[in-house]
Tab-separated table of C-alpha atoms in Angstrom:
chain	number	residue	atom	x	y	z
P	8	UNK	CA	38.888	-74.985	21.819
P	9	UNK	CA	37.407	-71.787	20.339
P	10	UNK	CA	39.708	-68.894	18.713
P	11	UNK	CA	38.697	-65.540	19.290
P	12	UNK	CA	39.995	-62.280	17.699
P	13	UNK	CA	40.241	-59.182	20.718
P	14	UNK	CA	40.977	-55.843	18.988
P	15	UNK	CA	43.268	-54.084	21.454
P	16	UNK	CA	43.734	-50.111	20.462
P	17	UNK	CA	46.635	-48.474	22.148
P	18	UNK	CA	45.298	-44.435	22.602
P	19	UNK	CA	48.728	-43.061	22.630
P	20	UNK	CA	47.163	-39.702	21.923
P	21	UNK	CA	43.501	-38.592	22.291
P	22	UNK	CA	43.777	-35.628	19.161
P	23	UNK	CA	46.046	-37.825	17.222
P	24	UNK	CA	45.620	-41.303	15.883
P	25	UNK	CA	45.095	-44.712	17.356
P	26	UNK	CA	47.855	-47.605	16.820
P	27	UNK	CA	45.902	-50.837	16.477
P	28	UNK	CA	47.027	-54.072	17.212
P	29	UNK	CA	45.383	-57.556	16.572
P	30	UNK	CA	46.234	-60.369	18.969
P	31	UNK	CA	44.933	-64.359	18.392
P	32	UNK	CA	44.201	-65.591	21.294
P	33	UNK	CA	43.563	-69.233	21.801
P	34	UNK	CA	41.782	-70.777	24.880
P	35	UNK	CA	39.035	-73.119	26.088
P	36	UNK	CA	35.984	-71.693	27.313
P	37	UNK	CA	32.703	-73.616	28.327
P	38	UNK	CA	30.778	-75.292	26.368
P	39	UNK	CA	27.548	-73.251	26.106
P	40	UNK	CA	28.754	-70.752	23.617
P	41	UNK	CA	25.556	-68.950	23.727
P	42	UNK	CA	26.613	-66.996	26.586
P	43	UNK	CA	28.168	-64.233	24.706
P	44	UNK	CA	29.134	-62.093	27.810
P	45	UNK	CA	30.872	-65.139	29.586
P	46	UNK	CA	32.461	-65.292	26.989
P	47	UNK	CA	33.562	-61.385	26.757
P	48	UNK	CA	34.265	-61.343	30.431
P	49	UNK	CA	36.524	-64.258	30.416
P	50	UNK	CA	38.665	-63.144	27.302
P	51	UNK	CA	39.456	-59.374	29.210
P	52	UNK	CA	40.625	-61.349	32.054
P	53	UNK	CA	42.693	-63.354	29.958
P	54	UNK	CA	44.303	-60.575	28.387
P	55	UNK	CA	44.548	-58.781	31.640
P	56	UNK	CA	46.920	-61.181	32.465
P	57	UNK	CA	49.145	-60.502	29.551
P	58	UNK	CA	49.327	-56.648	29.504
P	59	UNK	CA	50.443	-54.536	32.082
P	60	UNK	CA	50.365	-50.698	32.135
P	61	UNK	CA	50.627	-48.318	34.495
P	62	UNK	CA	47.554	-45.979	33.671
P	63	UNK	CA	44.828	-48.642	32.728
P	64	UNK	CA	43.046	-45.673	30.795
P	65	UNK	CA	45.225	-46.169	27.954
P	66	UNK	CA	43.932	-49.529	26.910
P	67	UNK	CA	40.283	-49.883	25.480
P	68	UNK	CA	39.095	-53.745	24.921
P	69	UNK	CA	36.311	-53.983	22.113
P	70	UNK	CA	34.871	-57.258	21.472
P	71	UNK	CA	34.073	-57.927	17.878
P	72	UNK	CA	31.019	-59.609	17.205
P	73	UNK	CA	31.629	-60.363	13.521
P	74	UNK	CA	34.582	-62.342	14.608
P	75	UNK	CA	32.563	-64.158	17.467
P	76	UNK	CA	30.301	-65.628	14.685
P	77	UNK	CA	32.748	-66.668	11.951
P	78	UNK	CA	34.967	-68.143	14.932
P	79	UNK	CA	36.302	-71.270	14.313
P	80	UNK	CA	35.322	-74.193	16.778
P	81	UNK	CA	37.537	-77.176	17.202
P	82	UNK	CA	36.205	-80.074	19.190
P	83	UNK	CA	38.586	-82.371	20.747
């Protein structure tokens, strides 16, 4: 099981400032960790599934690749 840290920034404004919040979020992805966009591609759809807006412009997914590499692995 890997944890990975998704930055989610909320653009309530675009002149004014962003409200940032940091979500943990815990799943198991496939073994070959080298693929770094699997990896990307599968954590947006997981949060997909957990946030719902009505104008899908408002939310901006960034990947952090600092946190990618001092990710914690846990083998079962």
């Amino acid at each position: 099981m890997i944890l990975i840290i998704i930055e989610i920034s909320h653009n309530y404004n675009k002149n004014l400032w962003k409200h940032k919040e940091f979500f943990i979020i815990n799943f198991i992805v496939f073994k070959n960790i080298s693929k770094i966009a699997t990896i990307y591609d599968y954590a947006i759809a997981k949060l997909r599934n957990y946030f719902f807006y009505k104008n899908a412009n408002m939310i901006f997914f960034r990947f952090n690749y600092l946190e990618l590499i001092k990710m914690k692995k846990y083998t079962d």
